[in-house]
Amino acid sequence: MIPTNLARFSQRMATITLGLIVVMLLLNAALWCFPSLASPQGLGLGFALTDRQLSDRTDVVALFPWWQTLGGLLLSSVPLLALTVGLGHLRRLFQRYASGEYFSIDAALCLGKVGKAVALWVLLDFVCEPLLSLWVTMNEPQGERLFTISLTAATFVALFMAACIAIIARILREASAVNSENQTFV
């Protein structure tokens, strides 16, 4: 692949990443505003924390007062905002690559911020799930309210990937510093 193709591909990836951010946030909001989209009888859509809380409760969620729906939307959006920040840094990284900045310290810093944001997303997802489960079931009779916590294989994979990304970013930052030193000697 020649550099101009790589630059175009990087620019496309930056655009796709921006699209992913928008779709992710809109889908989460749509599922709270129109819970029938999440039901198996509807489109069966689901996304992250919202999917885990709405999948079996779409009929009940459709009857929520506006403030409870808004609270569910806000609680489920907290982890997504951390992920959005990470995807924003990933987008900036692709934009740097599109402009030919392969060995810049700024590019390495962007990659490191992606890793940190993914780790924060996982942590916030873990913290917000019990809060959201209590929020969704607060109007249920006593004994039917839920307090859920979940740790899945995907959680550990995401944390592992976040750690790998952070380590690779640190390596790239060191490589960028060495590259800068070599450029000054030449």
PDB file of N, CA, C and O in Angstrom, residues 43-104:
ATOM      1  N   LEU A  43     -37.394  -4.914  16.433  1.00  0.00           N
ATOM      2  CA  LEU A  43     -36.163  -5.123  15.663  1.00  0.00           C
ATOM      3  C   LEU A  43     -35.121  -5.937  16.426  1.00  0.00           C
ATOM      4  O   LEU A  43     -34.142  -6.382  15.848  1.00  0.00           O
ATOM      5  N   GLY A  44     -35.313  -6.092  17.729  1.00  0.00           N
ATOM      6  CA  GLY A  44     -34.360  -6.848  18.530  1.00  0.00           C
ATOM      7  C   GLY A  44     -33.026  -6.146  18.691  1.00  0.00           C
ATOM      8  O   GLY A  44     -31.995  -6.790  18.900  1.00  0.00           O
ATOM      9  N   LEU A  45     -33.032  -4.820  18.584  1.00  0.00           N
ATOM     10  CA  LEU A  45     -31.798  -4.061  18.726  1.00  0.00           C
ATOM     11  C   LEU A  45     -31.356  -4.044  20.178  1.00  0.00           C
ATOM     12  O   LEU A  45     -32.170  -4.082  21.091  1.00  0.00           O
ATOM     13  N   GLY A  46     -30.092  -3.953  20.384  1.00  0.00           N
ATOM     14  CA  GLY A  46     -29.556  -3.855  21.720  1.00  0.00           C
ATOM     15  C   GLY A  46     -28.183  -3.254  21.683  1.00  0.00           C
ATOM     16  O   GLY A  46     -27.470  -3.356  20.686  1.00  0.00           O
ATOM     17  N   PHE A  47     -27.817  -2.599  22.770  1.00  0.00           N
ATOM     18  CA  PHE A  47     -26.498  -1.998  22.826  1.00  0.00           C
ATOM     19  C   PHE A  47     -26.018  -1.956  24.261  1.00  0.00           C
ATOM     20  O   PHE A  47     -26.617  -1.290  25.104  1.00  0.00           O
ATOM     21  N   ALA A  48     -24.960  -2.683  24.548  1.00  0.00           N
ATOM     22  CA  ALA A  48     -24.220  -2.629  25.808  1.00  0.00           C
ATOM     23  C   ALA A  48     -25.122  -2.685  27.033  1.00  0.00           C
ATOM     24  O   ALA A  48     -25.957  -3.573  27.165  1.00  0.00           O
ATOM     25  N   LEU A  49     -24.935  -1.730  27.915  1.00  0.00           N
ATOM     26  CA  LEU A  49     -25.645  -1.694  29.191  1.00  0.00           C
ATOM     27  C   LEU A  49     -27.156  -1.586  29.000  1.00  0.00           C
ATOM     28  O   LEU A  49     -27.931  -2.231  29.700  1.00  0.00           O
ATOM     29  N   THR A  50     -27.581  -0.823  28.030  1.00  0.00           N
ATOM     30  CA  THR A  50     -29.011  -0.675  27.752  1.00  0.00           C
ATOM     31  C   THR A  50     -29.620  -2.015  27.375  1.00  0.00           C
ATOM     32  O   THR A  50     -30.714  -2.360  27.822  1.00  0.00           O
ATOM     33  N   ASP A  51     -28.921  -2.785  26.570  1.00  0.00           N
ATOM     34  CA  ASP A  51     -29.422  -4.097  26.160  1.00  0.00           C
ATOM     35  C   ASP A  51     -29.596  -5.017  27.362  1.00  0.00           C
ATOM     36  O   ASP A  51     -30.598  -5.712  27.479  1.00  0.00           O
ATOM     37  N   ARG A  52     -28.623  -5.001  28.259  1.00  0.00           N
ATOM     38  CA  ARG A  52     -28.709  -5.883  29.431  1.00  0.00           C
ATOM     39  C   ARG A  52     -29.877  -5.513  30.338  1.00  0.00           C
ATOM     40  O   ARG A  52     -30.428  -6.364  31.022  1.00  0.00           O
ATOM     41  N   GLN A  53     -30.272  -4.254  30.358  1.00  0.00           N
ATOM     42  CA  GLN A  53     -31.360  -3.831  31.236  1.00  0.00           C
ATOM     43  C   GLN A  53     -32.727  -3.849  30.566  1.00  0.00           C
ATOM     44  O   GLN A  53     -33.738  -3.982  31.239  1.00  0.00           O
ATOM     45  N   LEU A  54     -32.770  -3.701  29.247  1.00  0.00           N
ATOM     46  CA  LEU A  54     -34.062  -3.605  28.566  1.00  0.00           C
ATOM     47  C   LEU A  54     -34.521  -4.897  27.912  1.00  0.00           C
ATOM     48  O   LEU A  54     -35.697  -5.022  27.586  1.00  0.00           O
ATOM     49  N   SER A  55     -33.625  -5.825  27.682  1.00  0.00           N
ATOM     50  CA  SER A  55     -33.953  -6.975  26.841  1.00  0.00           C
ATOM     51  C   SER A  55     -35.219  -7.708  27.264  1.00  0.00           C
ATOM     52  O   SER A  55     -36.015  -8.100  26.424  1.00  0.00           O
ATOM     53  N   ASP A  56     -35.429  -7.889  28.556  1.00  0.00           N
ATOM     54  CA  ASP A  56     -36.621  -8.612  29.024  1.00  0.00           C
ATOM     55  C   ASP A  56     -37.694  -7.689  29.585  1.00  0.00           C
ATOM     56  O   ASP A  56     -38.714  -8.157  30.076  1.00  0.00           O
ATOM     57  N   ARG A  57     -37.496  -6.394  29.518  1.00  0.00           N
ATOM     58  CA  ARG A  57     -38.389  -5.467  30.208  1.00  0.00           C
ATOM     59  C   ARG A  57     -38.976  -4.402  29.287  1.00  0.00           C
ATOM     60  O   ARG A  57     -39.430  -3.372  29.753  1.00  0.00           O
ATOM     61  N   THR A  58     -38.987  -4.610  27.996  1.00  0.00           N
ATOM     62  CA  THR A  58     -39.420  -3.552  27.070  1.00  0.00           C
ATOM     63  C   THR A  58     -40.853  -3.102  27.328  1.00  0.00           C
ATOM     64  O   THR A  58     -41.160  -1.921  27.192  1.00  0.00           O
ATOM     65  N   ASP A  59     -41.730  -4.019  27.722  1.00  0.00           N
ATOM     66  CA  ASP A  59     -43.125  -3.642  27.988  1.00  0.00           C
ATOM     67  C   ASP A  59     -43.215  -2.725  29.204  1.00  0.00           C
ATOM     68  O   ASP A  59     -43.985  -1.761  29.209  1.00  0.00           O
ATOM     69  N   VAL A  60     -42.432  -3.027  30.232  1.00  0.00           N
ATOM     70  CA  VAL A  60     -42.446  -2.223  31.449  1.00  0.00           C
ATOM     71  C   VAL A  60     -41.814  -0.859  31.190  1.00  0.00           C
ATOM     72  O   VAL A  60     -42.328   0.170  31.621  1.00  0.00           O
ATOM     73  N   VAL A  61     -40.691  -0.852  30.464  1.00  0.00           N
ATOM     74  CA  VAL A  61     -39.982   0.403  30.189  1.00  0.00           C
ATOM     75  C   VAL A  61     -40.842   1.341  29.349  1.00  0.00           C
ATOM     76  O   VAL A  61     -40.794   2.555  29.522  1.00  0.00           O
ATOM     77  N   ALA A  62     -41.650   0.798  28.476  1.00  0.00           N
ATOM     78  CA  ALA A  62     -42.529   1.634  27.653  1.00  0.00           C
ATOM     79  C   ALA A  62     -43.526   2.413  28.504  1.00  0.00           C
ATOM     80  O   ALA A  62     -44.023   3.456  28.078  1.00  0.00           O
ATOM     81  N   LEU A  63     -43.800   1.937  29.713  1.00  0.00           N
ATOM     82  CA  LEU A  63     -44.760   2.595  30.606  1.00  0.00           C
ATOM     83  C   LEU A  63     -44.085   3.532  31.607  1.00  0.00           C
ATOM     84  O   LEU A  63     -44.772   4.129  32.446  1.00  0.00           O
ATOM     85  N   PHE A  64     -42.777   3.665  31.549  1.00  0.00           N
ATOM     86  CA  PHE A  64     -42.061   4.536  32.482  1.00  0.00           C
ATOM     87  C   PHE A  64     -42.518   5.983  32.332  1.00  0.00           C
ATOM     88  O   PHE A  64     -42.790   6.440  31.216  1.00  0.00           O
ATOM     89  N   PRO A  65     -42.563   6.719  33.439  1.00  0.00           N
ATOM     90  CA  PRO A  65     -42.756   8.169  33.314  1.00  0.00           C
ATOM     91  C   PRO A  65     -41.504   8.777  32.650  1.00  0.00           C
ATOM     92  O   PRO A  65     -40.432   8.172  32.666  1.00  0.00           O
ATOM     93  N   TRP A  66     -41.653   9.970  32.095  1.00  0.00           N
ATOM     94  CA  TRP A  66     -40.560  10.585  31.338  1.00  0.00           C
ATOM     95  C   TRP A  66     -39.281  10.714  32.156  1.00  0.00           C
ATOM     96  O   TRP A  66     -38.185  10.530  31.648  1.00  0.00           O
ATOM     97  N   TRP A  67     -39.402  11.030  33.459  1.00  0.00           N
ATOM     98  CA  TRP A  67     -38.224  11.243  34.287  1.00  0.00           C
ATOM     99  C   TRP A  67     -37.453   9.938  34.515  1.00  0.00           C
ATOM    100  O   TRP A  67     -36.233   9.950  34.607  1.00  0.00           O
ATOM    101  N   GLN A  68     -38.169   8.821  34.564  1.00  0.00           N
ATOM    102  CA  GLN A  68     -37.490   7.541  34.757  1.00  0.00           C
ATOM    103  C   GLN A  68     -36.792   7.113  33.463  1.00  0.00           C
ATOM    104  O   GLN A  68     -35.689   6.583  33.490  1.00  0.00           O
ATOM    105  N   THR A  69     -37.425   7.376  32.332  1.00  0.00           N
ATOM    106  CA  THR A  69     -36.798   7.100  31.037  1.00  0.00           C
ATOM    107  C   THR A  69     -35.555   7.959  30.869  1.00  0.00           C
ATOM    108  O   THR A  69     -34.500   7.457  30.458  1.00  0.00           O
ATOM    109  N   LEU A  70     -35.669   9.238  31.196  1.00  0.00           N
ATOM    110  CA  LEU A  70     -34.518  10.147  31.085  1.00  0.00           C
ATOM    111  C   LEU A  70     -33.386   9.704  32.005  1.00  0.00           C
ATOM    112  O   LEU A  70     -32.219   9.696  31.604  1.00  0.00           O
ATOM    113  N   GLY A  71     -33.721   9.298  33.219  1.00  0.00           N
ATOM    114  CA  GLY A  71     -32.701   8.802  34.147  1.00  0.00           C
ATOM    115  C   GLY A  71     -32.009   7.560  33.617  1.00  0.00           C
ATOM    116  O   GLY A  71     -30.784   7.415  33.731  1.00  0.00           O
ATOM    117  N   GLY A  72     -32.786   6.637  33.038  1.00  0.00           N
ATOM    118  CA  GLY A  72     -32.190   5.434  32.446  1.00  0.00           C
ATOM    119  C   GLY A  72     -31.286   5.777  31.283  1.00  0.00           C
ATOM    120  O   GLY A  72     -30.188   5.217  31.143  1.00  0.00           O
ATOM    121  N   LEU A  73     -31.724   6.707  30.461  1.00  0.00           N
ATOM    122  CA  LEU A  73     -30.901   7.152  29.332  1.00  0.00           C
ATOM    123  C   LEU A  73     -29.607   7.767  29.826  1.00  0.00           C
ATOM    124  O   LEU A  73     -28.518   7.455  29.308  1.00  0.00           O
ATOM    125  N   LEU A  74     -29.680   8.621  30.833  1.00  0.00           N
ATOM    126  CA  LEU A  74     -28.473   9.272  31.350  1.00  0.00           C
ATOM    127  C   LEU A  74     -27.525   8.265  32.003  1.00  0.00           C
ATOM    128  O   LEU A  74     -26.312   8.307  31.762  1.00  0.00           O
ATOM    129  N   LEU A  75     -28.068   7.374  32.830  1.00  0.00           N
ATOM    130  CA  LEU A  75     -27.218   6.373  33.486  1.00  0.00           C
ATOM    131  C   LEU A  75     -26.534   5.454  32.474  1.00  0.00           C
ATOM    132  O   LEU A  75     -25.360   5.115  32.630  1.00  0.00           O
ATOM    133  N   SER A  76     -27.253   5.052  31.446  1.00  0.00           N
ATOM    134  CA  SER A  76     -26.660   4.159  30.450  1.00  0.00           C
ATOM    135  C   SER A  76     -25.699   4.903  29.530  1.00  0.00           C
ATOM    136  O   SER A  76     -24.851   4.283  28.884  1.00  0.00           O
ATOM    137  N   SER A  77     -25.804   6.230  29.488  1.00  0.00           N
ATOM    138  CA  SER A  77     -24.921   7.022  28.634  1.00  0.00           C
ATOM    139  C   SER A  77     -23.584   7.338  29.288  1.00  0.00           C
ATOM    140  O   SER A  77     -22.627   7.676  28.584  1.00  0.00           O
ATOM    141  N   VAL A  78     -23.495   7.239  30.597  1.00  0.00           N
ATOM    142  CA  VAL A  78     -22.238   7.572  31.288  1.00  0.00           C
ATOM    143  C   VAL A  78     -21.066   6.739  30.760  1.00  0.00           C
ATOM    144  O   VAL A  78     -20.045   7.298  30.354  1.00  0.00           O
ATOM    145  N   PRO A  79     -21.170   5.399  30.719  1.00  0.00           N
ATOM    146  CA  PRO A  79     -20.046   4.638  30.168  1.00  0.00           C
ATOM    147  C   PRO A  79     -19.814   4.942  28.686  1.00  0.00           C
ATOM    148  O   PRO A  79     -18.670   4.970  28.222  1.00  0.00           O
ATOM    149  N   LEU A  80     -20.897   5.191  27.956  1.00  0.00           N
ATOM    150  CA  LEU A  80     -20.763   5.467  26.528  1.00  0.00           C
ATOM    151  C   LEU A  80     -20.028   6.773  26.276  1.00  0.00           C
ATOM    152  O   LEU A  80     -19.326   6.913  25.271  1.00  0.00           O
ATOM    153  N   LEU A  81     -20.169   7.729  27.182  1.00  0.00           N
ATOM    154  CA  LEU A  81     -19.447   8.990  27.018  1.00  0.00           C
ATOM    155  C   LEU A  81     -17.944   8.770  27.159  1.00  0.00           C
ATOM    156  O   LEU A  81     -17.154   9.392  26.440  1.00  0.00           O
ATOM    157  N   ALA A  82     -17.540   7.878  28.072  1.00  0.00           N
ATOM    158  CA  ALA A  82     -16.117   7.545  28.180  1.00  0.00           C
ATOM    159  C   ALA A  82     -15.635   6.875  26.899  1.00  0.00           C
ATOM    160  O   ALA A  82     -14.542   7.184  26.389  1.00  0.00           O
ATOM    161  N   LEU A  83     -16.439   5.980  26.367  1.00  0.00           N
ATOM    162  CA  LEU A  83     -16.082   5.322  25.114  1.00  0.00           C
ATOM    163  C   LEU A  83     -16.042   6.331  23.970  1.00  0.00           C
ATOM    164  O   LEU A  83     -15.174   6.259  23.094  1.00  0.00           O
ATOM    165  N   THR A  84     -16.955   7.284  23.984  1.00  0.00           N
ATOM    166  CA  THR A  84     -16.980   8.326  22.962  1.00  0.00           C
ATOM    167  C   THR A  84     -15.687   9.149  22.988  1.00  0.00           C
ATOM    168  O   THR A  84     -15.130   9.478  21.936  1.00  0.00           O
ATOM    169  N   VAL A  85     -15.213   9.466  24.174  1.00  0.00           N
ATOM    170  CA  VAL A  85     -13.945  10.198  24.300  1.00  0.00           C
ATOM    171  C   VAL A  85     -12.815   9.372  23.695  1.00  0.00           C
ATOM    172  O   VAL A  85     -11.978   9.879  22.943  1.00  0.00           O
ATOM    173  N   GLY A  86     -12.792   8.081  23.999  1.00  0.00           N
ATOM    174  CA  GLY A  86     -11.763   7.205  23.433  1.00  0.00           C
ATOM    175  C   GLY A  86     -11.843   7.122  21.920  1.00  0.00           C
ATOM    176  O   GLY A  86     -10.819   7.178  21.225  1.00  0.00           O
ATOM    177  N   LEU A  87     -13.051   6.996  21.405  1.00  0.00           N
ATOM    178  CA  LEU A  87     -13.217   6.952  19.954  1.00  0.00           C
ATOM    179  C   LEU A  87     -12.851   8.289  19.319  1.00  0.00           C
ATOM    180  O   LEU A  87     -12.350   8.333  18.191  1.00  0.00           O
ATOM    181  N   GLY A  88     -13.072   9.378  20.035  1.00  0.00           N
ATOM    182  CA  GLY A  88     -12.642  10.689  19.550  1.00  0.00           C
ATOM    183  C   GLY A  88     -11.126  10.756  19.412  1.00  0.00           C
ATOM    184  O   GLY A  88     -10.594  11.297  18.437  1.00  0.00           O
ATOM    185  N   HIS A  89     -10.419  10.193  20.387  1.00  0.00           N
ATOM    186  CA  HIS A  89      -8.949  10.145  20.305  1.00  0.00           C
ATOM    187  C   HIS A  89      -8.498   9.209  19.180  1.00  0.00           C
ATOM    188  O   HIS A  89      -7.507   9.494  18.495  1.00  0.00           O
ATOM    189  N   LEU A  90      -9.221   8.126  18.985  1.00  0.00           N
ATOM    190  CA  LEU A  90      -8.907   7.220  17.879  1.00  0.00           C
ATOM    191  C   LEU A  90      -9.093   7.936  16.543  1.00  0.00           C
ATOM    192  O   LEU A  90      -8.275   7.798  15.628  1.00  0.00           O
ATOM    193  N   ARG A  91     -10.133   8.733  16.459  1.00  0.00           N
ATOM    194  CA  ARG A  91     -10.378   9.510  15.239  1.00  0.00           C
ATOM    195  C   ARG A  91      -9.233  10.488  14.983  1.00  0.00           C
ATOM    196  O   ARG A  91      -8.741  10.615  13.857  1.00  0.00           O
ATOM    197  N   ARG A  92      -8.789  11.170  16.050  1.00  0.00           N
ATOM    198  CA  ARG A  92      -7.662  12.088  15.893  1.00  0.00           C
ATOM    199  C   ARG A  92      -6.393  11.353  15.486  1.00  0.00           C
ATOM    200  O   ARG A  92      -5.591  11.864  14.702  1.00  0.00           O
ATOM    201  N   LEU A  93      -6.226  10.142  16.007  1.00  0.00           N
ATOM    202  CA  LEU A  93      -5.067   9.338  15.622  1.00  0.00           C
ATOM    203  C   LEU A  93      -5.113   9.024  14.128  1.00  0.00           C
ATOM    204  O   LEU A  93      -4.110   9.173  13.420  1.00  0.00           O
ATOM    205  N   PHE A  94      -6.269   8.602  13.635  1.00  0.00           N
ATOM    206  CA  PHE A  94      -6.398   8.338  12.198  1.00  0.00           C
ATOM    207  C   PHE A  94      -6.161   9.601  11.370  1.00  0.00           C
ATOM    208  O   PHE A  94      -5.568   9.546  10.297  1.00  0.00           O
ATOM    209  N   GLN A  95      -6.606  10.734  11.879  1.00  0.00           N
ATOM    210  CA  GLN A  95      -6.366  11.984  11.158  1.00  0.00           C
ATOM    211  C   GLN A  95      -4.871  12.317  11.114  1.00  0.00           C
ATOM    212  O   GLN A  95      -4.376  12.809  10.101  1.00  0.00           O
ATOM    213  N   ARG A  96      -4.174  12.043  12.183  1.00  0.00           N
ATOM    214  CA  ARG A  96      -2.711  12.265  12.195  1.00  0.00           C
ATOM    215  C   ARG A  96      -2.042  11.327  11.196  1.00  0.00           C
ATOM    216  O   ARG A  96      -1.130  11.731  10.467  1.00  0.00           O
ATOM    217  N   TYR A  97      -2.480  10.079  11.185  1.00  0.00           N
ATOM    218  CA  TYR A  97      -1.923   9.136  10.214  1.00  0.00           C
ATOM    219  C   TYR A  97      -2.230   9.585   8.786  1.00  0.00           C
ATOM    220  O   TYR A  97      -1.393   9.445   7.904  1.00  0.00           O
ATOM    221  N   ALA A  98      -3.417  10.128   8.567  1.00  0.00           N
ATOM    222  CA  ALA A  98      -3.787  10.602   7.231  1.00  0.00           C
ATOM    223  C   ALA A  98      -2.883  11.744   6.779  1.00  0.00           C
ATOM    224  O   ALA A  98      -2.624  11.904   5.585  1.00  0.00           O
ATOM    225  N   SER A  99      -2.394  12.534   7.731  1.00  0.00           N
ATOM    226  CA  SER A  99      -1.493  13.635   7.376  1.00  0.00           C
ATOM    227  C   SER A  99      -0.028  13.213   7.402  1.00  0.00           C
ATOM    228  O   SER A  99       0.856  14.054   7.250  1.00  0.00           O
ATOM    229  N   GLY A 100       0.241  11.927   7.590  1.00  0.00           N
ATOM    230  CA  GLY A 100       1.607  11.410   7.520  1.00  0.00           C
ATOM    231  C   GLY A 100       2.367  11.406   8.828  1.00  0.00           C
ATOM    232  O   GLY A 100       3.564  11.147   8.847  1.00  0.00           O
ATOM    233  N   GLU A 101       1.696  11.679   9.933  1.00  0.00           N
ATOM    234  CA  GLU A 101       2.368  11.691  11.240  1.00  0.00           C
ATOM    235  C   GLU A 101       2.354  10.289  11.850  1.00  0.00           C
ATOM    236  O   GLU A 101       1.566   9.991  12.741  1.00  0.00           O
ATOM    237  N   TYR A 102       3.262   9.448  11.380  1.00  0.00           N
ATOM    238  CA  TYR A 102       3.287   8.068  11.859  1.00  0.00           C
ATOM    239  C   TYR A 102       4.075   7.937  13.160  1.00  0.00           C
ATOM    240  O   TYR A 102       3.708   7.173  14.033  1.00  0.00           O
ATOM    241  N   PHE A 103       5.168   8.672  13.263  1.00  0.00           N
ATOM    242  CA  PHE A 103       6.024   8.574  14.444  1.00  0.00           C
ATOM    243  C   PHE A 103       6.058   9.887  15.203  1.00  0.00           C
ATOM    244  O   PHE A 103       7.107  10.444  15.468  1.00  0.00           O
ATOM    245  N   SER A 104       4.885  10.390  15.558  1.00  0.00           N
ATOM    246  CA  SER A 104       4.854  11.615  16.356  1.00  0.00           C
ATOM    247  C   SER A 104       4.447  11.264  17.783  1.00  0.00           C
ATOM    248  O   SER A 104       3.717  10.301  18.024  1.00  0.00           O
TER     249      SER A 104
END
